[in-house]
């Protein structure tokens, strides 16, 4: 690595760290000012939020928006070089534009690989702490009431097994009017009903009270009644009533296993989890696109402030694009893998256009 490579590489990494930290501090101040009333109404404190929430929230924010931070860092640093005619001097000395691109790509590689590792294994740990605090202290009163209310359960355990529960309480792990059905093909062969069901979290079993078992035969049905019965099911309450953020809390291996289970169950909302799975790789890889795009835009003579404004506008368009394709994927209009690729493909085309234009 030559002196110019080391200079660009070090300067880009330093600028990236500076912009990332600055954005985190600014975001925390803005977010805290907006959530202060809700935090106090849920009997939380600013001190607790700063210790148990915002450090983990910052990990999520910094890693999720690292491509945007890289984009702004490249624009800020390269615009400064262009304004001081340093890029012009390098090109005049015989160094090609493609050669100047090398330290930028090296920086993007380091940041991207680090981001992938964080996405796969470290971010889920941060998300567990972030989401735990969020659901305890930062939910709106209406949403909290809806979340804590008893919910009806209708779940497919496997291709042959179904369960139904009326008014299951997340908080107490108790439900009413439990029904378990088993089929062979389209034929119902077994039914288990009970007035009450309780999930024993410690023993990982369900306890039924006042139950009736019905085994259906060709000629006659066989009934068994009882007051108390312990059963094991392949689903826990966390699985048949999953938290909205359940996928965020899993590392990449756990998430893949969870998705495989949900596919076997025939979960119609599987795209929510597939979006999370694919996005953990697609977002870090977009760092390369934004690095080259930022470099191409910044080589055009102009004020640093103007280039940064363009960068911020394009960043918001990218974020909007991601959220838009997610919605279309959840509604089953487009496959999940395509929903995370479309924003990168779109900005990849823009980047290629500007890169070819600047090298001519």
CSV table of C-alpha atoms in Angstrom, one decimal:
chain,number,residue,atom,x,y,z
A,1,UNK,CA,0.0,0.0,0.0
A,2,UNK,CA,1.5,3.4,-1.1
A,3,UNK,CA,1.5,6.6,0.9
A,4,UNK,CA,-1.5,8.0,-0.9
A,5,UNK,CA,-3.5,4.8,-0.3
A,6,UNK,CA,-2.7,4.9,3.4
A,7,UNK,CA,-3.6,8.6,3.6
A,8,UNK,CA,-7.0,8.1,1.8
A,9,UNK,CA,-7.8,4.9,3.8
A,10,UNK,CA,-7.0,6.4,7.2
A,11,UNK,CA,-8.8,9.7,6.4
A,12,UNK,CA,-11.9,7.9,5.2
A,13,UNK,CA,-12.1,5.7,8.3
A,14,UNK,CA,-11.5,8.6,10.6
A,15,UNK,CA,-14.2,10.7,8.8
A,16,UNK,CA,-16.6,7.7,8.9
A,17,UNK,CA,-16.1,7.2,12.7
A,18,UNK,CA,-16.5,11.0,13.3
A,19,UNK,CA,-19.7,11.2,11.2
A,20,UNK,CA,-21.1,8.0,12.8
A,21,UNK,CA,-20.5,9.2,16.4
A,22,UNK,CA,-21.9,12.7,15.6
A,23,UNK,CA,-25.0,11.3,14.1
A,24,UNK,CA,-25.5,9.0,17.1
A,25,UNK,CA,-25.2,11.8,19.6
A,26,UNK,CA,-27.6,14.0,17.5
A,27,UNK,CA,-30.1,11.2,17.1
A,28,UNK,CA,-30.1,10.4,20.8
A,29,UNK,CA,-30.8,14.0,21.8
A,30,UNK,CA,-33.6,14.3,19.3
A,31,UNK,CA,-35.1,10.9,20.1
A,32,UNK,CA,-34.9,11.4,23.9
A,33,UNK,CA,-36.6,14.8,23.7
A,34,UNK,CA,-39.5,13.2,21.8
A,35,UNK,CA,-39.8,10.2,24.0
A,36,UNK,CA,-39.4,11.9,27.4
A,37,UNK,CA,-43.1,12.3,28.2
A,38,UNK,CA,-43.8,8.6,27.3
A,39,UNK,CA,-40.8,7.4,29.3
A,40,UNK,CA,-42.1,9.3,32.4
A,41,UNK,CA,-45.7,8.2,31.9
A,42,UNK,CA,-44.5,4.5,31.9
A,43,UNK,CA,-42.5,5.1,35.2
A,44,UNK,CA,-39.1,5.1,33.5
A,45,UNK,CA,-36.2,7.6,33.9
A,46,UNK,CA,-33.8,9.4,31.6
A,47,UNK,CA,-30.9,7.8,33.5
A,48,UNK,CA,-32.2,4.3,32.9
A,49,UNK,CA,-32.8,5.1,29.2
A,50,UNK,CA,-29.2,6.4,28.8
A,51,UNK,CA,-27.8,3.3,30.5
A,52,UNK,CA,-30.1,0.5,29.4
A,53,UNK,CA,-31.6,1.7,26.1
A,54,UNK,CA,-29.6,4.2,24.1
A,55,UNK,CA,-26.2,2.4,24.0
A,56,UNK,CA,-28.0,-0.6,22.4
A,57,UNK,CA,-30.2,1.6,20.2
A,58,UNK,CA,-27.0,3.3,19.0
A,59,UNK,CA,-25.5,0.0,17.9
A,60,UNK,CA,-28.6,-0.7,15.9
A,61,UNK,CA,-28.8,2.8,14.4
A,62,UNK,CA,-25.1,3.0,13.6
A,63,UNK,CA,-25.0,-0.4,11.9
A,64,UNK,CA,-28.3,-0.1,10.1
A,65,UNK,CA,-27.3,3.2,8.6
A,66,UNK,CA,-23.6,2.5,8.1
A,67,UNK,CA,-23.9,2.7,4.3
A,68,UNK,CA,-25.4,6.2,4.6
A,69,UNK,CA,-22.6,7.2,7.0
A,70,UNK,CA,-20.0,5.9,4.5
A,71,UNK,CA,-21.7,7.8,1.7
A,72,UNK,CA,-21.6,11.1,3.7
A,73,UNK,CA,-18.0,10.4,4.8
A,74,UNK,CA,-16.9,9.8,1.2
A,75,UNK,CA,-18.7,13.0,0.0
A,76,UNK,CA,-17.3,15.1,2.8
A,77,UNK,CA,-13.7,13.9,2.5
A,78,UNK,CA,-13.5,13.7,-1.4
A,79,UNK,CA,-15.2,17.1,-1.8
A,80,UNK,CA,-12.5,18.6,0.4
A,81,UNK,CA,-9.8,16.9,-1.8
A,82,UNK,CA,-11.5,18.2,-4.9
A,83,UNK,CA,-11.8,21.7,-3.6
A,84,UNK,CA,-8.1,21.8,-2.7
A,85,UNK,CA,-7.3,20.4,-6.2
A,86,UNK,CA,-5.6,17.4,-4.7
A,87,UNK,CA,-7.5,14.9,-6.9
A,88,UNK,CA,-6.6,17.0,-10.0
A,89,UNK,CA,-2.9,16.9,-9.0
A,90,UNK,CA,-3.0,13.1,-8.6
A,91,UNK,CA,-4.7,12.7,-12.0
A,92,UNK,CA,-2.1,15.1,-13.6
A,93,UNK,CA,0.8,13.0,-12.2
A,94,UNK,CA,-0.4,10.0,-14.2
A,95,UNK,CA,-2.5,8.2,-11.6
A,96,UNK,CA,-5.7,6.9,-13.1
A,97,UNK,CA,-9.1,7.4,-11.6
A,98,UNK,CA,-9.4,3.6,-11.3
A,99,UNK,CA,-6.2,3.6,-9.2
A,100,UNK,CA,-7.6,6.3,-6.9
A,101,UNK,CA,-10.7,4.2,-6.4
A,102,UNK,CA,-8.6,1.4,-4.8
A,103,UNK,CA,-8.3,2.8,-1.2
A,104,UNK,CA,-12.0,3.8,-1.3
A,105,UNK,CA,-12.9,0.2,-2.1
A,106,UNK,CA,-10.5,-1.1,0.6
A,107,UNK,CA,-12.2,1.1,3.2
A,108,UNK,CA,-15.7,0.0,2.0
A,109,UNK,CA,-14.6,-3.7,2.3
A,110,UNK,CA,-13.4,-3.2,5.9
A,111,UNK,CA,-16.6,-1.4,6.9
A,112,UNK,CA,-18.8,-3.8,5.0
A,113,UNK,CA,-17.3,-7.0,6.5
A,114,UNK,CA,-17.4,-5.5,10.0
A,115,UNK,CA,-21.0,-4.5,9.5
A,116,UNK,CA,-21.9,-8.0,8.3
A,117,UNK,CA,-20.4,-9.6,11.4
A,118,UNK,CA,-22.2,-7.2,13.7
A,119,UNK,CA,-25.4,-7.8,11.8
A,120,UNK,CA,-25.1,-11.6,12.1
A,121,UNK,CA,-24.0,-11.9,15.7
A,122,UNK,CA,-23.6,-8.7,17.8
A,123,UNK,CA,-26.7,-6.7,16.7
A,124,UNK,CA,-29.2,-9.4,17.9
A,125,UNK,CA,-27.7,-9.1,21.4
A,126,UNK,CA,-28.1,-5.3,21.3
A,127,UNK,CA,-31.6,-5.7,20.0
A,128,UNK,CA,-32.7,-7.9,22.8
A,129,UNK,CA,-31.8,-5.2,25.4
A,130,UNK,CA,-33.1,-2.4,23.2
A,131,UNK,CA,-36.5,-4.1,22.6
A,132,UNK,CA,-36.9,-5.2,26.2
A,133,UNK,CA,-36.6,-1.6,27.4
A,134,UNK,CA,-38.7,-0.3,24.5
A,135,UNK,CA,-41.7,-2.6,25.3
A,136,UNK,CA,-41.5,-1.9,29.0
A,137,UNK,CA,-41.1,1.9,28.9
A,138,UNK,CA,-41.6,3.4,25.4
A,139,UNK,CA,-44.8,1.9,24.1
A,140,UNK,CA,-47.8,4.1,23.7
A,141,UNK,CA,-50.6,3.4,26.1
A,142,UNK,CA,-53.0,2.2,23.4
A,143,UNK,CA,-50.4,-0.1,21.9
A,144,UNK,CA,-49.4,-1.4,25.3
A,145,UNK,CA,-53.0,-2.2,26.2
A,146,UNK,CA,-53.4,-4.0,22.8
A,147,UNK,CA,-50.1,-5.9,23.4
A,148,UNK,CA,-51.0,-7.0,26.9
A,149,UNK,CA,-54.6,-7.9,26.1
A,150,UNK,CA,-55.5,-11.6,25.8
A,151,UNK,CA,-55.2,-12.8,22.2
A,152,UNK,CA,-56.8,-15.6,20.2
A,153,UNK,CA,-54.4,-18.2,18.7
A,154,UNK,CA,-54.9,-20.1,15.5
A,155,UNK,CA,-51.6,-21.9,14.5
A,156,UNK,CA,-50.5,-24.7,12.3
A,157,UNK,CA,-47.9,-26.8,14.1
A,158,UNK,CA,-47.1,-29.0,11.1
A,159,UNK,CA,-48.8,-30.1,7.9
A,160,UNK,CA,-51.0,-32.5,10.0
A,161,UNK,CA,-51.5,-30.6,13.3
A,162,UNK,CA,-53.4,-27.4,14.3
A,163,UNK,CA,-54.1,-25.6,17.6
A,164,UNK,CA,-56.6,-23.0,18.6
A,165,UNK,CA,-56.7,-21.1,21.9
A,166,UNK,CA,-59.2,-18.4,23.0
A,167,UNK,CA,-57.9,-15.4,25.1
A,168,UNK,CA,-54.3,-16.4,25.7
A,169,UNK,CA,-52.5,-14.1,28.0
A,170,UNK,CA,-48.8,-13.4,27.2
A,171,UNK,CA,-48.2,-12.1,30.7
A,172,UNK,CA,-49.8,-15.0,32.6
A,173,UNK,CA,-49.2,-17.7,30.0
A,174,UNK,CA,-52.8,-18.9,30.5
A,175,UNK,CA,-55.5,-19.4,27.8
A,176,UNK,CA,-59.1,-20.7,27.6
A,177,UNK,CA,-60.9,-23.2,25.3
A,178,UNK,CA,-57.9,-25.0,23.9
A,179,UNK,CA,-58.4,-27.2,20.8
A,180,UNK,CA,-55.8,-29.5,19.2
A,181,UNK,CA,-56.5,-31.3,15.9
A,182,UNK,CA,-54.6,-34.0,14.0
A,183,UNK,CA,-55.2,-35.1,10.5
A,184,UNK,CA,-54.1,-37.8,8.1
A,185,UNK,CA,-54.6,-36.3,4.7
A,186,UNK,CA,-57.9,-34.5,4.8
A,187,UNK,CA,-59.3,-36.9,7.5
A,188,UNK,CA,-59.6,-35.7,11.1
A,189,UNK,CA,-58.3,-38.5,13.4
A,190,UNK,CA,-57.8,-36.9,16.8
A,191,UNK,CA,-59.2,-34.0,18.8
A,192,UNK,CA,-58.0,-32.8,22.2
A,193,UNK,CA,-60.1,-30.0,24.0
A,194,UNK,CA,-59.7,-28.3,27.4
A,195,UNK,CA,-61.4,-25.4,29.2
A,196,UNK,CA,-58.0,-24.0,30.3
A,197,UNK,CA,-54.4,-24.3,29.2
A,198,UNK,CA,-51.3,-23.2,31.1
A,199,UNK,CA,-47.7,-22.9,29.8
A,200,UNK,CA,-45.1,-24.0,32.3
A,201,UNK,CA,-42.1,-22.0,31.2
A,202,UNK,CA,-39.7,-23.9,33.4
A,203,UNK,CA,-40.7,-27.4,32.4
A,204,UNK,CA,-41.5,-26.5,28.8
A,205,UNK,CA,-44.8,-28.3,28.9
A,206,UNK,CA,-48.5,-27.3,28.6
A,207,UNK,CA,-50.9,-28.2,31.4
A,208,UNK,CA,-54.6,-28.8,30.5
A,209,UNK,CA,-57.5,-28.6,32.9
A,210,UNK,CA,-60.9,-30.2,32.3
A,211,UNK,CA,-60.1,-31.9,29.0
A,212,UNK,CA,-61.7,-34.3,26.5
A,213,UNK,CA,-59.8,-36.5,24.1
A,214,UNK,CA,-61.6,-37.9,21.0
A,215,UNK,CA,-59.9,-40.5,18.8
A,216,UNK,CA,-61.9,-40.9,15.6
A,217,UNK,CA,-62.2,-44.4,14.2
A,218,UNK,CA,-64.0,-45.7,11.1
A,219,UNK,CA,-66.9,-47.3,13.0
A,220,UNK,CA,-66.9,-45.4,16.3
A,221,UNK,CA,-65.2,-42.7,18.3
A,222,UNK,CA,-63.3,-43.2,21.5
A,223,UNK,CA,-63.6,-40.6,24.3
A,224,UNK,CA,-61.5,-39.9,27.4
A,225,UNK,CA,-62.3,-37.2,29.9
A,226,UNK,CA,-60.1,-35.9,32.7
A,227,UNK,CA,-59.3,-33.0,35.0
A,228,UNK,CA,-55.6,-32.7,34.5
A,229,UNK,CA,-53.2,-33.5,31.6
A,230,UNK,CA,-49.6,-32.6,30.7
A,231,UNK,CA,-48.7,-32.4,27.0
A,232,UNK,CA,-45.8,-31.3,24.9
A,233,UNK,CA,-46.2,-29.3,21.7
A,234,UNK,CA,-43.5,-28.3,19.2
A,235,UNK,CA,-44.5,-24.6,19.6
A,236,UNK,CA,-43.9,-22.3,22.6
A,237,UNK,CA,-46.1,-19.3,23.2
A,238,UNK,CA,-43.3,-17.1,21.9
A,239,UNK,CA,-43.6,-19.0,18.6
A,240,UNK,CA,-47.4,-19.1,18.1
A,241,UNK,CA,-47.7,-15.5,19.3
A,242,UNK,CA,-44.3,-14.1,18.2
A,243,UNK,CA,-43.2,-10.7,19.3
A,244,UNK,CA,-43.0,-8.2,16.4
A,245,UNK,CA,-39.2,-7.9,17.0
A,246,UNK,CA,-38.5,-11.7,17.4
A,247,UNK,CA,-36.4,-11.9,14.2
A,248,UNK,CA,-34.3,-8.9,15.3
A,249,UNK,CA,-33.3,-10.7,18.5
A,250,UNK,CA,-31.9,-13.8,16.7
A,251,UNK,CA,-28.4,-14.3,15.3
A,252,UNK,CA,-28.2,-15.4,11.7
A,253,UNK,CA,-28.1,-19.2,12.6
A,254,UNK,CA,-31.1,-18.9,14.9
A,255,UNK,CA,-33.0,-16.8,12.4
A,256,UNK,CA,-32.5,-19.4,9.6
A,257,UNK,CA,-33.7,-22.2,11.9
A,258,UNK,CA,-36.7,-20.1,12.9
A,259,UNK,CA,-37.6,-19.4,9.2
A,260,UNK,CA,-37.3,-23.1,8.4
A,261,UNK,CA,-39.8,-23.9,11.2
A,262,UNK,CA,-42.2,-21.2,10.1
A,263,UNK,CA,-42.0,-22.5,6.5
A,264,UNK,CA,-42.9,-26.0,7.6
A,265,UNK,CA,-45.8,-24.6,9.6
A,266,UNK,CA,-47.1,-22.8,6.6
A,267,UNK,CA,-46.8,-19.3,8.2
A,268,UNK,CA,-48.4,-16.8,5.8
A,269,UNK,CA,-46.4,-13.9,7.4
A,270,UNK,CA,-43.0,-15.6,6.6
A,271,UNK,CA,-41.9,-12.6,4.4
A,272,UNK,CA,-41.4,-10.4,7.5
A,273,UNK,CA,-38.7,-12.7,8.7
A,274,UNK,CA,-37.2,-13.3,5.3
A,275,UNK,CA,-36.8,-9.6,4.8
A,276,UNK,CA,-34.8,-9.4,8.0
A,277,UNK,CA,-32.7,-12.4,7.0
A,278,UNK,CA,-31.8,-11.1,3.5
A,279,UNK,CA,-31.3,-7.5,4.7
A,280,UNK,CA,-28.6,-8.4,7.1
A,281,UNK,CA,-26.4,-9.1,4.1
A,282,UNK,CA,-27.8,-6.7,1.5
A,283,UNK,CA,-27.4,-3.5,3.7
A,284,UNK,CA,-23.7,-3.9,4.4
A,285,UNK,CA,-23.0,-4.8,0.8
A,286,UNK,CA,-24.6,-1.5,-0.3
A,287,UNK,CA,-21.6,0.2,1.3
A,288,UNK,CA,-19.7,-0.5,-2.0
A,289,UNK,CA,-22.4,1.2,-4.1
A,290,UNK,CA,-22.5,4.3,-1.9
A,291,UNK,CA,-18.7,4.5,-1.7
A,292,UNK,CA,-18.4,4.7,-5.5
A,293,UNK,CA,-21.5,6.9,-5.8
A,294,UNK,CA,-20.1,9.3,-3.2
A,295,UNK,CA,-16.7,9.4,-4.9
A,296,UNK,CA,-18.2,10.0,-8.4
A,297,UNK,CA,-20.4,12.9,-7.1
A,298,UNK,CA,-17.7,14.5,-5.1
A,299,UNK,CA,-15.2,14.8,-8.0
A,300,UNK,CA,-17.4,17.4,-9.6
A,301,UNK,CA,-16.2,20.8,-8.6
A,302,UNK,CA,-18.5,22.5,-6.2
A,303,UNK,CA,-19.1,23.5,-2.6
A,304,UNK,CA,-18.8,20.8,0.1
A,305,UNK,CA,-22.1,21.9,1.5
A,306,UNK,CA,-23.9,21.4,-1.8
A,307,UNK,CA,-22.5,17.9,-2.2
A,308,UNK,CA,-23.5,16.9,1.3
A,309,UNK,CA,-27.0,18.2,0.7
A,310,UNK,CA,-27.2,16.0,-2.4
A,311,UNK,CA,-25.9,13.1,-0.3
A,312,UNK,CA,-28.5,13.6,2.4
A,313,UNK,CA,-31.3,13.7,-0.2
A,314,UNK,CA,-30.1,10.5,-1.9
A,315,UNK,CA,-29.8,8.8,1.5
A,316,UNK,CA,-33.4,9.6,2.3
A,317,UNK,CA,-34.5,8.3,-1.1
A,318,UNK,CA,-32.7,5.1,-0.4
A,319,UNK,CA,-34.2,4.6,3.0
A,320,UNK,CA,-37.7,5.4,1.6
A,321,UNK,CA,-37.0,2.8,-1.2
A,322,UNK,CA,-36.1,0.1,1.4
A,323,UNK,CA,-39.2,0.7,3.4
A,324,UNK,CA,-41.4,0.8,0.3
A,325,UNK,CA,-40.1,-2.5,-1.1
A,326,UNK,CA,-40.5,-4.1,2.4
A,327,UNK,CA,-44.2,-3.2,2.4
A,328,UNK,CA,-44.7,-4.7,-1.0
A,329,UNK,CA,-42.9,-7.9,0.1
A,330,UNK,CA,-45.0,-8.3,3.3
A,331,UNK,CA,-48.1,-8.0,1.1
A,332,UNK,CA,-46.7,-10.8,-1.1
A,333,UNK,CA,-46.4,-8.5,-4.2
A,334,UNK,CA,-42.7,-9.2,-4.6
A,335,UNK,CA,-40.4,-12.0,-3.2
A,336,UNK,CA,-38.4,-11.0,-0.1
A,337,UNK,CA,-35.0,-11.5,-1.8
A,338,UNK,CA,-36.0,-9.1,-4.6
A,339,UNK,CA,-37.4,-6.5,-2.2
A,340,UNK,CA,-33.9,-6.1,-0.5
A,341,UNK,CA,-32.2,-6.2,-3.9
A,342,UNK,CA,-34.3,-3.6,-5.8
A,343,UNK,CA,-32.9,-0.5,-3.9
A,344,UNK,CA,-29.3,-1.7,-4.4
A,345,UNK,CA,-30.0,-2.4,-8.1
A,346,UNK,CA,-31.6,1.0,-8.6
A,347,UNK,CA,-28.7,2.9,-6.9
A,348,UNK,CA,-26.2,0.5,-8.5
A,349,UNK,CA,-27.5,1.7,-12.0
A,350,UNK,CA,-27.2,5.4,-10.8
A,351,UNK,CA,-23.7,4.7,-9.5
A,352,UNK,CA,-22.5,3.0,-12.7
A,353,UNK,CA,-23.8,5.9,-14.8
A,354,UNK,CA,-22.0,8.5,-12.7
A,355,UNK,CA,-18.8,6.4,-12.5
A,356,UNK,CA,-18.6,6.0,-16.3
A,357,UNK,CA,-19.4,9.6,-16.8
A,358,UNK,CA,-16.6,10.8,-14.5
A,359,UNK,CA,-14.0,8.5,-16.0
A,360,UNK,CA,-14.6,9.6,-19.6
